[in-house]
PDB file of C-alpha atoms in Angstrom:
ATOM      1  CA  UNK F 237     112.229 120.270  46.770  1.00 89.00           C
ATOM      2  CA  UNK F 238     115.314 122.264  48.265  1.00 95.00           C
ATOM      3  CA  UNK F 239     116.041 122.144  52.259  1.00 95.00           C
ATOM      4  CA  UNK F 240     115.085 126.019  51.997  1.00 97.00           C
ATOM      5  CA  UNK F 241     111.721 125.660  50.335  1.00 96.00           C
ATOM      6  CA  UNK F 242     110.962 122.867  52.651  1.00 97.00           C
ATOM      7  CA  UNK F 243     111.750 124.873  55.804  1.00 97.00           C
ATOM      8  CA  UNK F 244     109.634 127.766  54.335  1.00 97.00           C
ATOM      9  CA  UNK F 245     106.530 125.828  53.572  1.00 97.00           C
ATOM     10  CA  UNK F 246     106.856 124.239  57.096  1.00 97.00           C
ATOM     11  CA  UNK F 247     107.181 127.465  58.793  1.00 98.00           C
ATOM     12  CA  UNK F 248     104.419 129.222  56.606  1.00 98.00           C
ATOM     13  CA  UNK F 249     101.994 126.216  57.315  1.00 97.00           C
ATOM     14  CA  UNK F 250     102.285 126.552  60.946  1.00 97.00           C
ATOM     15  CA  UNK F 251     102.017 130.289  60.860  1.00 98.00           C
ATOM     16  CA  UNK F 252      98.719 129.760  58.688  1.00 97.00           C
ATOM     17  CA  UNK F 253      97.155 126.765  60.944  1.00 97.00           C
ATOM     18  CA  UNK F 254      97.869 128.961  63.978  1.00 96.00           C
ATOM     19  CA  UNK F 255      96.401 131.624  62.935  1.00 97.00           C
ATOM     20  CA  UNK F 256      93.177 129.691  61.612  1.00 96.00           C
ATOM     21  CA  UNK F 257      92.885 128.334  64.843  1.00 94.00           C
ATOM     22  CA  UNK F 258      92.943 131.620  66.633  1.00 95.00           C
ATOM     23  CA  UNK F 259      90.116 132.839  64.285  1.00 95.00           C
ATOM     24  CA  UNK F 260      87.965 129.836  65.018  1.00 93.00           C
ATOM     25  CA  UNK F 261      88.587 130.187  68.450  1.00 91.00           C
ATOM     26  CA  UNK F 262      87.459 133.707  68.595  1.00 94.00           C
ATOM     27  CA  UNK F 263      84.437 133.324  66.229  1.00 95.00           C
ATOM     28  CA  UNK F 264      83.679 130.395  68.679  1.00 92.00           C
ATOM     29  CA  UNK F 265      83.412 128.160  65.791  1.00 92.00           C
ATOM     30  CA  UNK F 266      85.685 125.415  67.045  1.00 90.00           C
ATOM     31  CA  UNK F 267      83.724 122.294  67.360  1.00 90.00           C
ATOM     32  CA  UNK F 268      84.732 119.702  69.909  1.00 85.00           C
ATOM     33  CA  UNK F 269      85.262 115.955  69.686  1.00 82.00           C
ATOM     34  CA  UNK F 270      81.920 114.226  69.351  1.00 80.00           C
ATOM     35  CA  UNK F 271      79.928 117.440  67.964  1.00 84.00           C
ATOM     36  CA  UNK F 272      81.556 118.127  64.297  1.00 86.00           C
ATOM     37  CA  UNK F 273      84.876 118.238  62.862  1.00 92.00           C
ATOM     38  CA  UNK F 274      87.304 121.018  61.812  1.00 94.00           C
ATOM     39  CA  UNK F 275      88.655 120.203  58.632  1.00 96.00           C
ATOM     40  CA  UNK F 276      91.344 122.569  57.359  1.00 96.00           C
ATOM     41  CA  UNK F 277      92.505 120.287  54.413  1.00 97.00           C
ATOM     42  CA  UNK F 278      92.039 123.415  51.659  1.00 97.00           C
ATOM     43  CA  UNK F 279      94.634 125.110  53.495  1.00 97.00           C
ATOM     44  CA  UNK F 280      96.891 122.259  54.029  1.00 97.00           C
ATOM     45  CA  UNK F 281      96.989 121.524  50.648  1.00 98.00           C
ATOM     46  CA  UNK F 282      98.546 125.080  49.665  1.00 97.00           C
ATOM     47  CA  UNK F 283     101.992 123.607  51.479  1.00 97.00           C
ATOM     48  CA  UNK F 284     101.204 119.656  50.513  1.00 97.00           C
ATOM     49  CA  UNK F 285      99.801 119.189  47.346  1.00 97.00           C
ATOM     50  CA  UNK F 286      98.619 115.641  46.275  1.00 97.00           C
ATOM     51  CA  UNK F 287     101.505 114.536  44.331  1.00 97.00           C
ATOM     52  CA  UNK F 288     104.301 115.613  46.805  1.00 97.00           C
ATOM     53  CA  UNK F 289     106.907 113.028  47.484  1.00 95.00           C
ATOM     54  CA  UNK F 290     106.351 111.250  51.025  1.00 93.00           C
ATOM     55  CA  UNK F 291     109.971 112.588  51.699  1.00 94.00           C
ATOM     56  CA  UNK F 292     109.141 115.960  51.285  1.00 97.00           C
ATOM     57  CA  UNK F 293     106.188 116.008  52.754  1.00 97.00           C
ATOM     58  CA  UNK F 294     107.296 114.650  55.904  1.00 96.00           C
ATOM     59  CA  UNK F 295     110.498 117.153  56.308  1.00 97.00           C
ATOM     60  CA  UNK F 296     107.680 120.019  55.591  1.00 97.00           C
ATOM     61  CA  UNK F 297     105.438 118.443  58.713  1.00 97.00           C
ATOM     62  CA  UNK F 298     108.954 118.233  60.636  1.00 97.00           C
ATOM     63  CA  UNK F 299     109.523 121.839  59.772  1.00 97.00           C
ATOM     64  CA  UNK F 300     106.080 122.921  60.678  1.00 97.00           C
ATOM     65  CA  UNK F 301     106.744 121.350  64.491  1.00 96.00           C
ATOM     66  CA  UNK F 302     104.735 118.353  63.813  1.00 96.00           C
ATOM     67  CA  UNK F 303     105.731 114.725  65.524  1.00 95.00           C
ATOM     68  CA  UNK F 304     105.385 112.153  62.497  1.00 94.00           C
ATOM     69  CA  UNK F 305     104.956 108.891  62.607  1.00 91.00           C
ATOM     70  CA  UNK F 306     103.861 105.777  60.036  1.00 80.00           C
ATOM     71  CA  UNK F 307     103.453 104.154  58.255  1.00 76.00           C
ATOM     72  CA  UNK F 308     102.760 100.886  60.795  1.00 68.00           C
ATOM     73  CA  UNK F 309     104.182  98.403  58.262  1.00 66.00           C
ATOM     74  CA  UNK F 310     104.897  95.797  60.996  1.00 63.00           C
ATOM     75  CA  UNK F 311     101.319  95.324  62.195  1.00 56.00           C
ATOM     76  CA  UNK F 312     100.068  95.617  58.316  1.00 59.00           C
ATOM     77  CA  UNK F 313      97.187  93.124  57.219  1.00 62.00           C
ATOM     78  CA  UNK F 314      94.438  93.178  54.769  1.00 66.00           C
ATOM     79  CA  UNK F 315      94.307  94.394  51.091  1.00 73.00           C
ATOM     80  CA  UNK F 316      92.581  97.823  51.430  1.00 80.00           C
ATOM     81  CA  UNK F 317      94.159 100.975  52.499  1.00 78.00           C
ATOM     82  CA  UNK F 318      93.730 101.673  56.047  1.00 73.00           C
ATOM     83  CA  UNK F 319      94.524 104.161  58.599  1.00 74.00           C
ATOM     84  CA  UNK F 320      97.930 101.655  59.450  1.00 75.00           C
ATOM     85  CA  UNK F 321      99.127 103.018  55.687  1.00 81.00           C
ATOM     86  CA  UNK F 322      98.883 106.490  56.476  1.00 87.00           C
ATOM     87  CA  UNK F 323     101.777 108.734  57.587  1.00 88.00           C
ATOM     88  CA  UNK F 324     100.331 111.089  60.182  1.00 91.00           C
ATOM     89  CA  UNK F 325     101.337 114.303  61.789  1.00 92.00           C
ATOM     90  CA  UNK F 326     100.417 116.049  65.154  1.00 93.00           C
ATOM     91  CA  UNK F 327     101.231 118.952  67.063  1.00 90.00           C
ATOM     92  CA  UNK F 328      99.713 120.852  70.353  1.00 90.00           C
ATOM     93  CA  UNK F 329      98.010 124.306  69.505  1.00 91.00           C
ATOM     94  CA  UNK F 330      96.660 124.434  73.252  1.00 89.00           C
ATOM     95  CA  UNK F 331      96.309 122.672  76.408  1.00 84.00           C
ATOM     96  CA  UNK F 332      94.729 123.363  79.430  1.00 78.00           C
ATOM     97  CA  UNK F 333      93.237 121.851  82.438  1.00 79.00           C
ATOM     98  CA  UNK F 334      90.411 119.907  81.119  1.00 77.00           C
ATOM     99  CA  UNK F 335      90.888 120.096  77.265  1.00 79.00           C
ATOM    100  CA  UNK F 336      93.824 119.601  74.505  1.00 88.00           C
ATOM    101  CA  UNK F 337      93.545 121.398  70.857  1.00 91.00           C
ATOM    102  CA  UNK F 338      95.776 119.764  68.346  1.00 93.00           C
ATOM    103  CA  UNK F 339      96.374 119.968  64.666  1.00 95.00           C
ATOM    104  CA  UNK F 340      96.262 116.451  63.020  1.00 95.00           C
ATOM    105  CA  UNK F 341      97.058 115.280  59.549  1.00 96.00           C
ATOM    106  CA  UNK F 342      97.185 112.037  57.729  1.00 95.00           C
ATOM    107  CA  UNK F 343      98.830 111.515  54.278  1.00 95.00           C
ATOM    108  CA  UNK F 344      97.617 108.672  52.224  1.00 93.00           C
ATOM    109  CA  UNK F 345      99.792 106.641  49.626  1.00 92.00           C
ATOM    110  CA  UNK F 346      98.382 105.656  46.213  1.00 89.00           C
ATOM    111  CA  UNK F 347      98.587 101.835  47.130  1.00 86.00           C
ATOM    112  CA  UNK F 348      99.697  99.785  50.228  1.00 82.00           C
ATOM    113  CA  UNK F 349     103.347  99.712  50.114  1.00 82.00           C
ATOM    114  CA  UNK F 350     103.601 102.915  47.494  1.00 87.00           C
ATOM    115  CA  UNK F 351     105.219 105.803  49.456  1.00 88.00           C
ATOM    116  CA  UNK F 352     106.452 107.519  46.285  1.00 92.00           C
ATOM    117  CA  UNK F 353     103.935 110.707  46.300  1.00 94.00           C
ATOM    118  CA  UNK F 354     101.126 111.722  48.703  1.00 96.00           C
ATOM    119  CA  UNK F 355      97.593 110.836  47.061  1.00 95.00           C
ATOM    120  CA  UNK F 356      95.323 111.923  49.545  1.00 95.00           C
ATOM    121  CA  UNK F 357      95.777 114.614  52.422  1.00 96.00           C
ATOM    122  CA  UNK F 358      93.217 114.996  55.198  1.00 95.00           C
ATOM    123  CA  UNK F 359      93.920 117.667  57.866  1.00 96.00           C
ATOM    124  CA  UNK F 360      92.043 119.202  60.610  1.00 96.00           C
ATOM    125  CA  UNK F 361      91.827 120.827  63.985  1.00 95.00           C
ATOM    126  CA  UNK F 362      90.766 118.495  66.969  1.00 91.00           C
ATOM    127  CA  UNK F 363      89.613 120.026  70.327  1.00 86.00           C
ATOM    128  CA  UNK F 364      89.608 117.075  72.976  1.00 80.00           C
ATOM    129  CA  UNK F 365      87.856 117.302  76.614  1.00 70.00           C
ATOM    130  CA  UNK F 366      88.618 115.147  79.288  1.00 59.00           C
TER     131      UNK F 366
END
């Protein structure tokens, strides 16, 4: 992917996430943590489809304003994929005195140590209360 396409995807992804967050908030359909989950994976798959290279996916998330981390290779144990193998991205949508709303995404590889392409995507909006 060219740098311009990556930049555009990231900007459009951010705009669409913010739009869906505002719609969910306005309709009171945003579920707080512990009550339910606010998955938006289908929306994110429009910008980071399965098969996207991990390098491009990370760059798209950075262009969307995410903090990106992982995988956590230094603490890796076991022979099955776990959250330690994921690359995650996060950014704040809003924060208040007693709550914070964030976008969270997890990019999952095909196998342990295989970060050639994204094999699975999970994305949601989280509403945490103190």
